Amino acid sequence: QGGGSAVIDMENMDDTSGSSFEDMGEMHQRMKEEEEEEAEGEAGAAEEEDGEFLGMKGLRGQLGRQVADQMWQVGKRQASRAFSLYANIDILRPYFDVEPIQVRARLLESMIPVKMINFPQKIAGELYGPLMLVFTLVAILLHGMKTSDTIIREGTLMGTAIGTCFGYWLGVSSFIYFLAYLCNAQITMVQMLSLLGYGLFGHCITLFVTYNIHFHSLFYIFWLGVGGLSTLRMVAVLVSRTVGHTQRLILCGTLAALHMLFLLYLHFAYHKVVEGILDTLEGPNMPPFQRVARDIPVVSSAVLNTTAKAIALTL
């Protein structure tokens, strides 16, 4: 006290002064809580960013699907419109809208040549009459095959007749139309089909008569008379629609030769060609297959009795 000595009174010391293990624990706990709060904040921010990114991505995917659906609908609409355009029966209606009286008048006109060169002659732009004439020619060919000595085996000849008649009508019409285009003739494809189709009326008359009356002299008379008149009618029409002597000669000569030779082919060579095709496909003429009854061998009564006894013993 008086000698300058310092005495520390431990009782008067403040327990809260300085650092202790408890204070360090509290600080560590606070720092840990702050770190957890910061981690939670960062995780929330990351989730918000991911949500925004996924939202943009979903929006883009939705827009892509909408665009794809619109393109599909537009393509489907165009395809259905094109299909309905080509499959609509109204397109073909003007070519078959004709009265029976008009067809009869055009059949008679197809046998009457008209000498008029200064002005183009009128051609009917319909296909009902020519189509019916082609089918009539098919029926006449089948009738001629049945009335002749042709042996029909395993089926009919309708396919061959249809192929021959329609092949001539469509093929020769296309060829003459192409030749008319080269010769600068004023004719369309529909008019050419109508002209050649009505020109088959003379072929139908000639073949129907000569298939039932078998005289070659009668055929030649009808060939020159009836077939010649129908050919002259077509030639007169083409002459009135073509300019130039050389062009007229080429076009009309080709059509007349093809038309008259086709009638000769149908009368003389068609049956032989068909018979040759049948022989090639089916082989030589063979007699038709017949069922023959087979003789059942007679079984003796002793064998039957023995079999019956064996079955009885077994049962």
Short mmCIF file of C-alpha atoms in Angstrom, two decimals:
data_model
loop_
_atom_site.label_atom_id
_atom_site.label_comp_id
_atom_site.label_asym_id
_atom_site.label_seq_id
_atom_site.Cartn_x
_atom_site.Cartn_y
_atom_site.Cartn_z
CA GLN A 1 0.00 0.00 0.00
CA GLY A 2 2.45 2.54 0.94
CA GLY A 3 5.63 0.97 -0.46
CA GLY A 4 4.63 1.21 -4.10
CA SER A 5 3.58 -2.42 -4.39
CA ALA A 6 0.71 -3.19 -6.64
CA VAL A 7 -1.92 -5.60 -5.39
CA ILE A 8 -4.54 -6.93 -7.82
CA ASP A 9 -7.90 -7.55 -6.29
CA MET A 10 -9.32 -10.50 -8.16
CA GLU A 11 -12.71 -9.98 -6.70
CA ASN A 12 -13.10 -6.54 -8.32
CA MET A 13 -12.27 -7.82 -11.89
CA ASP A 14 -15.06 -7.82 -14.53
CA ASP A 15 -15.79 -11.31 -15.80
CA THR A 16 -16.97 -9.97 -19.19
CA SER A 17 -13.73 -8.22 -20.03
CA GLY A 18 -11.31 -9.92 -22.44
CA SER A 19 -11.95 -13.03 -24.63
CA SER A 20 -12.97 -16.47 -23.53
CA PHE A 21 -13.93 -19.81 -25.13
CA GLU A 22 -17.61 -18.92 -24.86
CA ASP A 23 -17.11 -15.72 -26.85
CA MET A 24 -15.20 -17.62 -29.55
CA GLY A 25 -18.01 -20.16 -29.81
CA GLU A 26 -20.61 -17.45 -30.25
CA MET A 27 -18.58 -15.76 -32.95
CA HIS A 28 -18.06 -19.04 -34.77
CA GLN A 29 -21.80 -19.74 -34.61
CA ARG A 30 -22.62 -16.30 -36.02
CA MET A 31 -20.15 -16.70 -38.86
CA LYS A 32 -21.63 -20.11 -39.71
CA GLU A 33 -25.14 -18.70 -39.75
CA GLU A 34 -24.04 -15.83 -42.00
CA GLU A 35 -22.39 -18.27 -44.41
CA GLU A 36 -25.56 -20.40 -44.54
CA GLU A 37 -27.66 -17.30 -45.23
CA GLU A 38 -25.30 -16.27 -48.03
CA ALA A 39 -25.40 -19.80 -49.50
CA GLU A 40 -29.20 -19.79 -49.39
CA GLY A 41 -29.27 -16.41 -51.11
CA GLU A 42 -26.94 -17.59 -53.85
CA ALA A 43 -29.03 -20.76 -54.34
CA GLY A 44 -32.22 -18.69 -54.64
CA ALA A 45 -30.59 -16.37 -57.15
CA ALA A 46 -29.39 -19.37 -59.16
CA GLU A 47 -32.88 -20.88 -59.12
CA GLU A 48 -34.33 -17.60 -60.30
CA GLU A 49 -31.82 -17.45 -63.16
CA ASP A 50 -32.56 -21.09 -64.11
CA GLY A 51 -36.27 -20.38 -64.07
CA GLU A 52 -35.79 -17.40 -66.32
CA PHE A 53 -33.64 -19.48 -68.71
CA LEU A 54 -36.12 -22.35 -68.77
CA GLY A 55 -38.94 -19.90 -69.33
CA MET A 56 -37.20 -18.46 -72.38
CA LYS A 57 -36.42 -21.94 -73.65
CA GLY A 58 -40.03 -23.08 -73.22
CA LEU A 59 -41.26 -19.96 -74.96
CA ARG A 60 -38.99 -20.62 -77.91
CA GLY A 61 -40.13 -24.26 -78.08
CA GLN A 62 -43.76 -23.18 -78.03
CA LEU A 63 -43.16 -20.70 -80.85
CA GLY A 64 -41.37 -23.40 -82.86
CA ARG A 65 -44.31 -25.78 -82.43
CA GLN A 66 -46.77 -23.10 -83.49
CA VAL A 67 -44.74 -22.32 -86.63
CA ALA A 68 -44.49 -26.02 -87.47
CA ASP A 69 -48.24 -26.47 -86.98
CA GLN A 70 -48.98 -23.50 -89.22
CA MET A 71 -46.68 -24.83 -91.94
CA TRP A 72 -48.32 -28.26 -91.70
CA GLN A 73 -51.80 -26.77 -91.98
CA VAL A 74 -50.80 -24.66 -94.99
CA GLY A 75 -49.23 -27.66 -96.74
CA LYS A 76 -52.21 -29.85 -95.96
CA ARG A 77 -54.60 -27.21 -97.28
CA GLN A 78 -52.64 -26.83 -100.51
CA ALA A 79 -52.43 -30.61 -101.01
CA SER A 80 -56.16 -31.07 -100.43
CA ARG A 81 -56.90 -28.20 -102.80
CA ALA A 82 -54.72 -29.74 -105.53
CA PHE A 83 -56.26 -33.18 -104.99
CA SER A 84 -59.78 -31.81 -105.15
CA LEU A 85 -58.84 -29.90 -108.30
CA TYR A 86 -57.70 -33.01 -110.15
CA ALA A 87 -60.21 -35.39 -108.62
CA ASN A 88 -63.26 -33.19 -109.05
CA ILE A 89 -65.70 -34.69 -111.50
CA ASP A 90 -66.89 -31.24 -112.56
CA ILE A 91 -63.74 -30.83 -114.61
CA LEU A 92 -64.78 -33.67 -116.92
CA ARG A 93 -68.45 -32.75 -117.02
CA PRO A 94 -68.23 -30.38 -120.04
CA TYR A 95 -66.69 -33.16 -122.15
CA PHE A 96 -69.57 -35.58 -121.42
CA ASP A 97 -72.49 -33.15 -121.19
CA VAL A 98 -74.23 -33.99 -124.44
CA GLU A 99 -77.73 -34.98 -125.51
CA PRO A 100 -78.44 -38.29 -127.32
CA ILE A 101 -79.90 -36.36 -130.25
CA GLN A 102 -76.60 -34.51 -130.67
CA VAL A 103 -74.66 -37.78 -130.57
CA ARG A 104 -76.90 -39.26 -133.26
CA ALA A 105 -76.47 -36.19 -135.46
CA ARG A 106 -72.67 -36.31 -135.06
CA LEU A 107 -72.62 -40.01 -135.93
CA LEU A 108 -74.40 -39.24 -139.19
CA GLU A 109 -72.11 -36.28 -139.85
CA SER A 110 -69.05 -38.50 -139.41
CA MET A 111 -70.07 -40.36 -142.58
CA ILE A 112 -70.63 -37.25 -144.72
CA PRO A 113 -67.50 -35.49 -146.03
CA VAL A 114 -67.86 -31.73 -146.41
CA LYS A 115 -65.71 -29.93 -148.98
CA MET A 116 -64.97 -26.66 -147.26
CA ILE A 117 -61.36 -25.48 -147.24
CA ASN A 118 -61.58 -21.72 -146.87
CA PHE A 119 -62.89 -21.85 -143.29
CA PRO A 120 -62.05 -24.31 -140.49
CA GLN A 121 -64.76 -26.88 -140.05
CA LYS A 122 -66.31 -27.24 -136.63
CA ILE A 123 -65.28 -30.19 -134.45
CA ALA A 124 -67.32 -31.34 -131.48
CA GLY A 125 -65.30 -30.96 -128.29
CA GLU A 126 -66.94 -33.83 -126.39
CA LEU A 127 -65.78 -37.35 -125.59
CA TYR A 128 -68.99 -39.19 -124.75
CA GLY A 129 -69.72 -40.33 -128.31
CA PRO A 130 -66.12 -41.40 -129.10
CA LEU A 131 -65.86 -43.31 -125.82
CA MET A 132 -69.07 -45.20 -126.51
CA LEU A 133 -67.88 -46.00 -130.02
CA VAL A 134 -64.63 -47.43 -128.66
CA PHE A 135 -66.55 -49.68 -126.26
CA THR A 136 -68.86 -50.68 -129.10
CA LEU A 137 -65.86 -51.66 -131.18
CA VAL A 138 -64.58 -53.77 -128.26
CA ALA A 139 -67.92 -55.59 -128.08
CA ILE A 140 -67.91 -56.20 -131.85
CA LEU A 141 -64.40 -57.69 -131.68
CA LEU A 142 -65.47 -60.05 -128.90
CA HIS A 143 -68.53 -61.01 -130.92
CA GLY A 144 -66.35 -61.70 -133.94
CA MET A 145 -64.03 -63.91 -131.89
CA LYS A 146 -66.95 -65.95 -130.62
CA THR A 147 -68.56 -66.39 -134.06
CA SER A 148 -65.24 -67.44 -135.64
CA ASP A 149 -63.36 -70.68 -135.09
CA THR A 150 -61.14 -69.19 -132.39
CA ILE A 151 -60.81 -71.44 -129.36
CA ILE A 152 -61.01 -69.46 -126.15
CA ARG A 153 -59.21 -71.15 -123.28
CA GLU A 154 -58.90 -70.08 -119.66
CA GLY A 155 -60.51 -66.70 -119.65
CA THR A 156 -61.87 -64.10 -122.02
CA LEU A 157 -60.35 -61.79 -124.62
CA MET A 158 -61.82 -58.59 -123.27
CA GLY A 159 -58.46 -57.31 -122.02
CA THR A 160 -56.87 -57.78 -125.44
CA ALA A 161 -59.78 -56.11 -127.25
CA ILE A 162 -59.83 -53.14 -124.85
CA GLY A 163 -56.07 -52.71 -125.15
CA THR A 164 -56.23 -52.80 -128.95
CA CYS A 165 -59.11 -50.33 -129.34
CA PHE A 166 -58.07 -47.85 -126.69
CA GLY A 167 -54.46 -48.12 -127.75
CA TYR A 168 -55.35 -47.20 -131.32
CA TRP A 169 -57.66 -44.35 -130.26
CA LEU A 170 -55.28 -42.75 -127.79
CA GLY A 171 -52.05 -43.58 -129.58
CA VAL A 172 -53.03 -42.47 -133.07
CA SER A 173 -54.75 -39.37 -131.70
CA SER A 174 -51.58 -38.37 -129.86
CA PHE A 175 -49.42 -39.06 -132.91
CA ILE A 176 -51.65 -37.11 -135.29
CA TYR A 177 -51.88 -34.24 -132.80
CA PHE A 178 -48.08 -34.10 -132.61
CA LEU A 179 -47.89 -34.19 -136.40
CA ALA A 180 -50.54 -31.48 -136.62
CA TYR A 181 -48.47 -29.34 -134.26
CA LEU A 182 -45.48 -29.75 -136.56
CA CYS A 183 -47.61 -28.93 -139.60
CA ASN A 184 -49.14 -25.89 -137.88
CA ALA A 185 -52.70 -27.25 -137.94
CA GLN A 186 -55.35 -25.57 -135.78
CA ILE A 187 -56.63 -28.44 -133.66
CA THR A 188 -56.54 -29.36 -129.98
CA MET A 189 -56.03 -32.73 -128.35
CA VAL A 190 -59.67 -33.03 -127.29
CA GLN A 191 -60.82 -32.19 -130.80
CA MET A 192 -58.45 -34.79 -132.21
CA LEU A 193 -59.79 -37.45 -129.84
CA SER A 194 -63.35 -36.54 -130.78
CA LEU A 195 -62.61 -36.54 -134.52
CA LEU A 196 -60.86 -39.93 -134.52
CA GLY A 197 -63.41 -41.40 -132.11
CA TYR A 198 -66.35 -40.53 -134.34
CA GLY A 199 -64.29 -41.82 -137.26
CA LEU A 200 -64.53 -45.31 -135.72
CA PHE A 201 -68.25 -45.38 -136.51
CA GLY A 202 -67.51 -46.66 -140.01
CA HIS A 203 -65.26 -49.38 -138.57
CA CYS A 204 -68.05 -50.54 -136.26
CA ILE A 205 -70.55 -50.81 -139.11
CA THR A 206 -68.11 -52.62 -141.40
CA LEU A 207 -66.95 -55.16 -138.80
CA PHE A 208 -70.44 -55.84 -137.46
CA VAL A 209 -71.74 -56.69 -140.94
CA THR A 210 -68.74 -58.67 -142.17
CA TYR A 211 -68.41 -60.70 -138.93
CA ASN A 212 -71.93 -62.04 -139.46
CA ILE A 213 -71.77 -62.34 -143.27
CA HIS A 214 -68.47 -63.97 -144.20
CA PHE A 215 -67.76 -62.75 -147.72
CA HIS A 216 -64.47 -61.06 -148.56
CA SER A 217 -65.99 -59.18 -151.46
CA LEU A 218 -68.63 -57.72 -149.13
CA PHE A 219 -65.90 -56.65 -146.73
CA TYR A 220 -63.97 -54.83 -149.44
CA ILE A 221 -67.13 -53.02 -150.50
CA PHE A 222 -67.79 -51.84 -146.95
CA TRP A 223 -64.10 -51.11 -146.45
CA LEU A 224 -64.00 -48.75 -149.44
CA GLY A 225 -67.52 -47.38 -148.99
CA VAL A 226 -68.25 -46.99 -145.28
CA GLY A 227 -64.67 -46.87 -144.03
CA GLY A 228 -63.65 -44.60 -146.87
CA LEU A 229 -66.45 -42.13 -146.12
CA SER A 230 -65.49 -41.82 -142.45
CA THR A 231 -61.84 -41.37 -143.44
CA LEU A 232 -62.70 -38.69 -146.01
CA ARG A 233 -64.69 -36.85 -143.36
CA MET A 234 -61.63 -36.65 -141.06
CA VAL A 235 -59.36 -35.71 -143.97
CA ALA A 236 -61.69 -32.86 -145.01
CA VAL A 237 -61.69 -31.48 -141.46
CA LEU A 238 -57.90 -31.57 -141.23
CA VAL A 239 -57.51 -29.99 -144.68
CA SER A 240 -59.71 -27.05 -143.62
CA ARG A 241 -57.54 -26.52 -140.53
CA THR A 242 -54.10 -26.84 -142.18
CA VAL A 243 -52.28 -24.28 -144.31
CA GLY A 244 -49.90 -25.46 -147.02
CA HIS A 245 -50.15 -28.24 -149.60
CA THR A 246 -47.18 -30.21 -148.27
CA GLN A 247 -48.45 -30.05 -144.69
CA ARG A 248 -51.91 -31.16 -145.78
CA LEU A 249 -50.51 -34.06 -147.77
CA ILE A 250 -48.35 -35.31 -144.90
CA LEU A 251 -51.00 -34.96 -142.21
CA CYS A 252 -54.01 -36.23 -144.15
CA GLY A 253 -52.09 -39.04 -145.86
CA THR A 254 -50.78 -40.36 -142.55
CA LEU A 255 -54.22 -40.30 -140.93
CA ALA A 256 -55.94 -41.95 -143.92
CA ALA A 257 -53.32 -44.72 -144.13
CA LEU A 258 -53.46 -45.51 -140.42
CA HIS A 259 -57.26 -45.48 -140.30
CA MET A 260 -57.79 -47.74 -143.31
CA LEU A 261 -55.00 -50.15 -142.39
CA PHE A 262 -56.40 -50.51 -138.88
CA LEU A 263 -59.70 -51.72 -140.33
CA LEU A 264 -57.85 -54.28 -142.46
CA TYR A 265 -55.94 -55.44 -139.40
CA LEU A 266 -59.10 -55.91 -137.35
CA HIS A 267 -60.74 -57.99 -140.06
CA PHE A 268 -57.88 -60.21 -141.21
CA ALA A 269 -55.02 -60.25 -138.72
CA TYR A 270 -56.56 -59.59 -135.32
CA HIS A 271 -57.85 -63.11 -134.77
CA LYS A 272 -54.58 -64.71 -135.83
CA VAL A 273 -52.52 -62.41 -133.63
CA VAL A 274 -54.71 -63.17 -130.63
CA GLU A 275 -54.49 -66.91 -131.29
CA GLY A 276 -50.71 -66.61 -131.47
CA ILE A 277 -50.65 -64.74 -128.16
CA LEU A 278 -52.81 -67.40 -126.53
CA ASP A 279 -50.60 -70.18 -127.86
CA THR A 280 -47.52 -68.41 -126.56
CA LEU A 281 -48.95 -67.81 -123.09
CA GLU A 282 -50.87 -71.06 -122.62
CA GLY A 283 -48.92 -73.48 -124.80
CA PRO A 284 -50.23 -75.55 -127.72
CA ASN A 285 -53.85 -76.56 -128.03
CA MET A 286 -54.55 -79.08 -125.34
CA PRO A 287 -57.80 -80.90 -124.70
CA PRO A 288 -59.72 -79.52 -121.74
CA PHE A 289 -59.09 -81.13 -118.39
CA GLN A 290 -61.66 -83.76 -117.54
CA ARG A 291 -62.34 -85.60 -114.32
CA VAL A 292 -62.18 -89.39 -114.62
CA ALA A 293 -63.92 -91.61 -112.10
CA ARG A 294 -61.54 -93.93 -110.34
CA ASP A 295 -62.41 -97.59 -109.76
CA ILE A 296 -62.45 -98.54 -106.09
CA PRO A 297 -60.90 -101.97 -105.57
CA VAL A 298 -63.28 -104.62 -104.34
CA VAL A 299 -62.46 -105.76 -100.81
CA SER A 300 -63.25 -109.33 -99.99
CA SER A 301 -65.79 -110.15 -97.33
CA ALA A 302 -63.26 -112.21 -95.39
CA VAL A 303 -61.04 -109.18 -94.84
CA LEU A 304 -64.00 -107.13 -93.68
CA ASN A 305 -65.09 -109.83 -91.23
CA THR A 306 -61.58 -110.14 -89.81
CA THR A 307 -61.31 -106.37 -89.34
CA ALA A 308 -64.69 -106.20 -87.60
CA LYS A 309 -63.75 -109.02 -85.20
CA ALA A 310 -60.45 -107.35 -84.32
CA ILE A 311 -62.23 -104.08 -83.52
CA ALA A 312 -64.80 -105.92 -81.38
CA LEU A 313 -62.10 -107.71 -79.37
CA THR A 314 -60.26 -104.43 -78.82
CA LEU A 315 -63.37 -102.75 -77.46
#
